[in-house]
Short mmCIF file of C-alpha atoms in Angstrom, two decimals:
data_model
loop_
_atom_site.label_atom_id
_atom_site.label_comp_id
_atom_site.label_asym_id
_atom_site.label_seq_id
_atom_site.Cartn_x
_atom_site.Cartn_y
_atom_site.Cartn_z
CA MET F 28 137.18 -27.96 44.46
CA HIS F 29 136.36 -28.49 48.13
CA LEU F 30 136.51 -32.07 49.36
CA THR F 31 132.88 -32.76 50.15
CA ASP F 32 131.73 -35.98 51.80
CA GLU F 33 130.53 -37.16 48.40
CA ARG F 34 133.90 -36.55 46.71
CA TRP F 35 135.75 -38.17 49.60
CA GLN F 36 133.59 -41.29 49.47
CA GLN F 37 134.02 -41.43 45.70
CA LEU F 38 137.81 -41.27 46.12
CA LEU F 39 137.74 -44.12 48.64
CA ARG F 40 135.51 -46.21 46.36
CA VAL F 41 137.77 -45.71 43.35
CA ARG F 42 140.85 -46.53 45.43
CA ALA F 43 139.30 -49.84 46.48
CA THR F 44 137.57 -50.94 43.26
CA GLU F 45 139.23 -49.23 40.25
CA PRO F 46 143.02 -49.25 40.52
CA GLU F 47 143.18 -48.75 36.75
CA ALA F 48 141.60 -45.31 37.27
CA VAL F 49 144.99 -44.01 38.42
CA GLN F 50 146.60 -44.79 35.05
CA ARG F 51 143.65 -43.20 33.25
CA ALA F 52 143.98 -40.07 35.37
CA TYR F 53 147.67 -39.74 34.51
CA ALA F 54 146.89 -40.16 30.81
CA ASP F 55 143.97 -37.72 30.84
CA ARG F 56 145.73 -34.87 32.64
CA ARG F 57 146.01 -31.71 30.58
CA ARG F 58 149.66 -30.66 30.71
CA ARG F 59 150.86 -27.09 30.79
CA PRO F 60 153.25 -26.43 27.88
CA GLN F 61 155.96 -24.68 29.92
CA LEU F 62 157.38 -24.74 33.46
CA LEU F 63 157.34 -21.01 34.07
CA SER F 64 154.21 -18.94 34.30
CA GLU F 65 153.57 -15.97 32.04
CA ARG F 66 155.26 -13.88 34.74
CA GLY F 67 158.41 -15.97 34.44
CA THR F 68 157.91 -17.52 37.89
CA LEU F 69 157.16 -20.91 39.40
CA PHE F 70 155.08 -21.33 42.56
CA LEU F 71 154.56 -24.90 43.76
CA VAL F 72 152.95 -26.32 46.88
CA ALA F 73 155.05 -29.10 48.42
CA ALA F 74 153.32 -32.21 49.75
CA ASP F 75 155.90 -34.98 49.90
CA HIS F 76 156.64 -34.80 53.63
CA PRO F 77 154.45 -37.76 54.78
CA ALA F 78 156.33 -40.20 52.53
CA ARG F 79 159.44 -39.60 54.65
CA GLY F 80 157.47 -39.89 57.89
CA ALA F 81 157.81 -36.14 58.54
CA LEU F 82 154.29 -35.44 59.75
CA GLY F 83 154.80 -32.68 62.29
CA VAL F 84 153.85 -29.03 62.10
CA GLY F 85 154.82 -26.97 65.13
CA PRO F 86 153.74 -28.70 68.34
CA ASP F 87 151.48 -31.16 66.50
CA SER F 88 153.69 -34.14 65.66
CA THR F 89 151.03 -35.81 63.49
CA ALA F 90 149.42 -32.81 61.77
CA MET F 91 149.93 -34.21 58.26
CA ALA F 92 148.76 -37.72 59.17
CA ASP F 93 145.10 -36.92 58.46
CA ARG F 94 144.97 -37.46 54.70
CA ARG F 95 141.54 -35.96 54.12
CA THR F 96 142.58 -32.74 55.85
CA LEU F 97 145.83 -32.61 53.88
CA LEU F 98 144.00 -33.09 50.59
CA GLU F 99 141.42 -30.45 51.50
CA ARG F 100 144.20 -27.96 52.18
CA LEU F 101 145.97 -28.86 48.95
CA LEU F 102 142.77 -28.32 46.97
CA ILE F 103 142.39 -24.87 48.50
CA ALA F 104 145.98 -23.99 47.64
CA LEU F 105 145.71 -25.29 44.08
CA GLU F 106 142.63 -23.15 43.49
CA HIS F 107 144.71 -19.97 43.76
CA PRO F 108 145.49 -18.71 40.24
CA ALA F 109 149.11 -17.91 41.16
CA VAL F 110 149.84 -21.49 42.26
CA ASP F 111 151.44 -23.25 39.31
CA GLY F 112 151.25 -26.76 40.66
CA VAL F 113 152.37 -29.30 43.22
CA LEU F 114 155.41 -31.27 44.33
CA GLY F 115 154.34 -34.62 45.72
CA SER F 116 154.97 -38.30 46.29
CA PRO F 117 153.10 -40.77 44.05
CA ASP F 118 150.24 -41.43 46.46
CA ILE F 119 149.38 -37.76 46.92
CA VAL F 120 149.80 -36.91 43.24
CA GLU F 121 147.47 -39.78 42.34
CA GLU F 122 144.85 -38.71 44.88
CA LEU F 123 144.90 -35.19 43.45
CA LEU F 124 144.63 -36.64 39.95
CA LEU F 125 141.62 -38.71 40.98
CA LEU F 126 140.11 -35.55 42.44
CA ASP F 127 140.60 -33.86 39.03
CA ALA F 128 142.76 -31.13 40.56
CA LEU F 129 145.91 -31.16 38.39
CA HIS F 130 144.80 -30.12 34.92
CA ASP F 131 147.01 -27.35 33.49
CA LYS F 132 149.23 -27.55 36.58
CA ILE F 133 152.93 -28.33 36.86
CA VAL F 134 153.45 -31.63 38.67
CA VAL F 135 156.89 -32.51 40.05
CA GLY F 136 157.27 -36.01 41.44
CA SER F 137 159.26 -36.70 44.60
CA MET F 138 161.95 -39.32 43.99
CA ASN F 139 163.90 -40.12 47.18
CA ARG F 140 161.96 -40.53 50.41
CA GLY F 141 163.85 -43.44 51.96
CA GLY F 142 165.70 -41.31 54.51
CA LEU F 143 162.94 -41.58 57.08
CA ALA F 144 162.79 -38.70 59.53
CA GLY F 145 164.59 -39.64 62.74
CA ALA F 146 165.97 -42.94 61.42
CA GLU F 147 169.61 -43.86 62.06
CA TRP F 148 170.08 -44.16 58.29
CA GLU F 149 168.27 -40.90 57.53
CA ILE F 150 171.09 -39.41 55.44
CA ASP F 151 171.30 -42.51 53.22
CA ASP F 152 168.23 -41.23 51.38
CA ARG F 153 167.26 -44.07 49.07
CA PHE F 154 165.13 -43.51 45.97
CA THR F 155 161.80 -45.08 46.90
CA GLY F 156 159.38 -42.93 44.87
CA TYR F 157 159.23 -41.89 41.24
CA ASP F 158 162.13 -42.59 38.89
CA ALA F 159 162.88 -40.83 35.60
CA GLU F 160 161.20 -43.49 33.48
CA SER F 161 157.94 -43.35 35.45
CA LEU F 162 157.90 -39.55 35.39
CA VAL F 163 158.11 -39.71 31.60
CA LYS F 164 155.54 -42.52 31.37
CA PHE F 165 153.06 -40.66 33.56
CA GLY F 166 153.55 -37.34 31.80
CA LEU F 167 154.82 -35.40 34.81
CA ASP F 168 157.00 -32.31 34.54
CA GLY F 169 160.07 -33.11 36.62
CA GLY F 170 161.55 -34.95 39.55
CA LYS F 171 162.72 -33.65 42.90
CA MET F 172 165.42 -35.11 45.12
CA LEU F 173 166.62 -34.23 48.61
CA LEU F 174 170.38 -34.13 49.14
CA ARG F 175 171.46 -33.59 52.73
CA LEU F 176 175.23 -33.22 53.00
CA VAL F 177 176.70 -34.43 56.30
CA ASP F 178 180.47 -34.78 56.22
CA SER F 179 180.49 -37.08 59.26
CA ASP F 180 177.83 -39.46 57.87
CA TRP F 181 178.75 -42.08 55.26
CA GLY F 182 175.14 -42.07 54.10
CA THR F 183 175.92 -38.89 52.19
CA ALA F 184 178.02 -40.78 49.63
CA PRO F 185 175.35 -43.16 48.24
CA THR F 186 172.82 -40.35 48.24
CA LEU F 187 175.19 -38.16 46.22
CA HIS F 188 175.71 -40.96 43.75
CA ALA F 189 172.00 -41.71 43.41
CA CYS F 190 171.15 -38.04 42.92
CA ALA F 191 173.79 -37.71 40.20
CA ARG F 192 172.32 -40.68 38.34
CA ALA F 193 168.81 -39.25 38.69
CA VAL F 194 169.91 -35.86 37.34
CA SER F 195 171.44 -37.58 34.31
CA SER F 196 168.37 -39.75 33.71
CA LEU F 197 165.96 -36.83 33.95
CA ALA F 198 168.11 -34.72 31.62
CA ALA F 199 168.16 -37.52 29.05
CA HIS F 200 164.37 -37.22 28.90
CA GLY F 201 164.35 -33.41 28.95
CA LEU F 202 162.76 -33.20 32.39
CA MET F 203 163.56 -30.81 35.21
CA ALA F 204 165.73 -32.21 37.98
CA MET F 205 164.93 -30.25 41.15
CA VAL F 206 167.79 -30.85 43.60
CA GLU F 207 167.43 -29.73 47.21
CA PRO F 208 170.97 -29.50 48.67
CA LEU F 209 170.99 -28.91 52.41
CA PRO F 210 174.15 -28.86 54.55
CA TYR F 211 173.72 -30.49 57.96
CA GLN F 212 175.83 -31.47 60.93
CA ARG F 213 175.13 -33.50 64.03
CA ASP F 214 175.05 -31.79 67.41
CA ASP F 215 176.40 -33.29 70.63
CA ALA F 216 173.21 -35.31 71.05
CA GLY F 217 173.52 -36.74 67.56
CA SER F 218 170.59 -34.77 66.16
CA LEU F 219 170.75 -33.29 62.68
CA VAL F 220 171.00 -29.50 62.57
CA MET F 221 170.95 -27.51 59.35
CA CYS F 222 173.96 -25.29 58.72
CA LYS F 223 172.64 -21.89 57.65
CA ASP F 224 175.95 -20.02 57.35
CA ALA F 225 176.89 -18.66 53.95
CA ALA F 226 179.94 -20.86 53.42
CA SER F 227 178.02 -24.09 54.04
CA LEU F 228 175.16 -23.08 51.75
CA GLN F 229 177.52 -21.99 48.98
CA ARG F 230 179.37 -25.29 49.19
CA ALA F 231 176.09 -27.24 49.02
CA ILE F 232 174.93 -25.25 45.99
CA THR F 233 178.16 -25.84 44.06
CA VAL F 234 178.12 -29.57 44.84
CA ALA F 235 174.51 -29.95 43.70
CA ALA F 236 175.01 -27.90 40.54
CA ALA F 237 177.76 -30.27 39.35
CA LEU F 238 175.79 -33.51 39.72
CA GLY F 239 175.19 -35.68 36.68
CA ILE F 240 176.47 -35.61 33.12
CA THR F 241 174.79 -32.28 32.36
CA SER F 242 173.24 -29.44 34.34
CA ALA F 243 171.04 -28.32 31.44
CA HIS F 244 167.82 -29.32 33.21
CA THR F 245 168.89 -28.86 36.83
CA TRP F 246 167.06 -26.51 39.19
CA LEU F 247 168.05 -25.92 42.81
CA LYS F 248 165.66 -25.76 45.75
CA ILE F 249 167.29 -24.00 48.69
CA PRO F 250 166.30 -22.15 51.86
CA ALA F 251 166.20 -18.36 51.74
CA PRO F 252 169.70 -17.40 52.86
CA GLU F 253 170.31 -14.63 55.37
CA ASP F 254 173.30 -13.59 53.26
CA ILE F 255 171.87 -13.05 49.78
CA SER F 256 175.35 -13.26 48.24
CA VAL F 257 175.06 -17.05 48.69
CA LEU F 258 172.99 -17.03 45.50
CA GLU F 259 175.99 -15.79 43.52
CA ALA F 260 177.29 -19.37 43.66
CA THR F 261 175.20 -20.54 40.67
CA THR F 262 173.65 -19.61 37.35
CA LEU F 263 171.07 -22.39 37.66
CA PRO F 264 167.43 -21.45 38.27
CA VAL F 265 166.60 -21.47 41.98
CA VAL F 266 163.34 -21.88 43.87
CA VAL F 267 163.12 -20.92 47.53
CA LEU F 268 161.85 -23.60 49.89
CA GLY F 269 159.55 -22.86 52.78
CA GLY F 270 161.24 -25.13 55.29
CA VAL F 271 159.98 -25.85 58.79
CA PRO F 272 157.35 -23.24 59.73
CA SER F 273 158.81 -20.68 62.11
CA GLY F 274 155.44 -19.85 63.65
CA ASP F 275 155.83 -16.26 62.45
CA PRO F 276 154.29 -16.03 58.95
CA ALA F 277 155.32 -12.40 58.53
CA ALA F 278 158.96 -13.25 59.18
CA ASP F 279 158.80 -16.18 56.76
CA LEU F 280 157.33 -13.98 54.04
CA ALA F 281 159.98 -11.32 54.62
CA SER F 282 162.82 -13.80 54.29
CA TRP F 283 161.35 -15.29 51.11
CA GLY F 284 160.77 -11.83 49.66
CA THR F 285 164.41 -10.84 50.04
CA ALA F 286 165.62 -13.99 48.30
CA LEU F 287 162.99 -13.73 45.54
CA CYS F 288 164.48 -10.42 44.44
CA HIS F 289 167.70 -12.11 43.34
CA GLU F 290 168.03 -12.63 39.59
CA VAL F 291 168.64 -16.41 39.73
CA VAL F 292 165.56 -17.05 41.87
CA ARG F 293 162.47 -18.02 39.92
CA GLY F 294 159.93 -18.82 42.58
CA LEU F 295 158.73 -20.64 45.66
CA VAL F 296 158.16 -24.25 46.68
CA VAL F 297 156.42 -24.18 50.05
CA GLY F 298 154.55 -26.86 51.95
CA ARG F 299 153.66 -26.91 55.63
CA THR F 300 154.06 -23.16 56.14
CA LEU F 301 151.19 -22.51 53.72
CA LEU F 302 149.13 -25.65 54.24
CA TYR F 303 149.12 -25.41 58.04
CA PRO F 304 149.31 -21.71 58.93
CA PRO F 305 148.86 -20.76 62.62
CA ASP F 306 145.40 -19.28 61.99
CA GLY F 307 144.26 -22.16 59.79
CA ASP F 308 143.45 -19.92 56.83
CA VAL F 309 145.17 -21.70 53.95
CA ALA F 310 143.73 -19.44 51.26
CA ALA F 311 145.02 -16.30 52.99
CA ALA F 312 148.47 -17.83 53.55
CA VAL F 313 148.76 -18.84 49.90
CA ASP F 314 147.55 -15.42 48.77
CA ALA F 315 150.14 -13.65 50.96
CA ALA F 316 152.92 -15.80 49.49
CA ALA F 317 151.66 -15.13 45.96
CA ARG F 318 151.67 -11.38 46.58
CA THR F 319 155.21 -11.59 47.96
CA LEU F 320 156.36 -13.40 44.84
CA GLU F 321 154.60 -10.90 42.56
CA ALA F 322 156.08 -7.93 44.39
CA ALA F 323 159.60 -9.35 44.25
CA ARG F 324 159.49 -10.10 40.54
#
């Protein structure tokens, strides 16, 4: 599955000369019959960051800007038998489809990427990617939406409304709605800072769980809380997000492992932390995360 020069050139040729190949690749993908693995878990690699202009990893502000390198790392991650699939924006999903990498994998499409990282309107996170109808048409397995809650920013209101409509639309088609509720506030410099205290996380969870006309197909994607009692706020299935890499893989794994032991938590959705580990060994990073998930469950 490695991205050889030949495969890369073939991808570029198809992109330029056969746009209809994308539709064929969607149609030809072998779908997995259920979301959860045989172990009752879900382990996805996240790759929707570039669509929001969030390209940085650690000190490298453009780490994810090299598409060939990103795809190579995704192919390595997807080769691991414990990795159930990918969460991505349409461009990345389609490139992986054209590379024949998504058969028998869960594919969750990223829906709202309009809140560009660092933009003044960042919290007004418009839906600029997949919608429910396209996810059904293309045979994908669910849709993910980011919901940052900032009480001082009016952009929270239209995002809340749009997420509620998306949850309802996905549920009408029987598709998973993966909602990522994150409480934020602005510091004195106006920068967004995530609120990691238990009360803020509990509030965000309860708001997200109530979105839409039904919660039957809603999953929550949240950071591993320091206070595990935060997870008592919902009965909905939860996946733990990787978040911004801390630079200490062992500490990240430990925090995920604690959260994964909770009965509502079903798995992991991790991106940059696994795709761009400090030592560059993607396979080892993915394997360590898979072992942490297995041990917890």
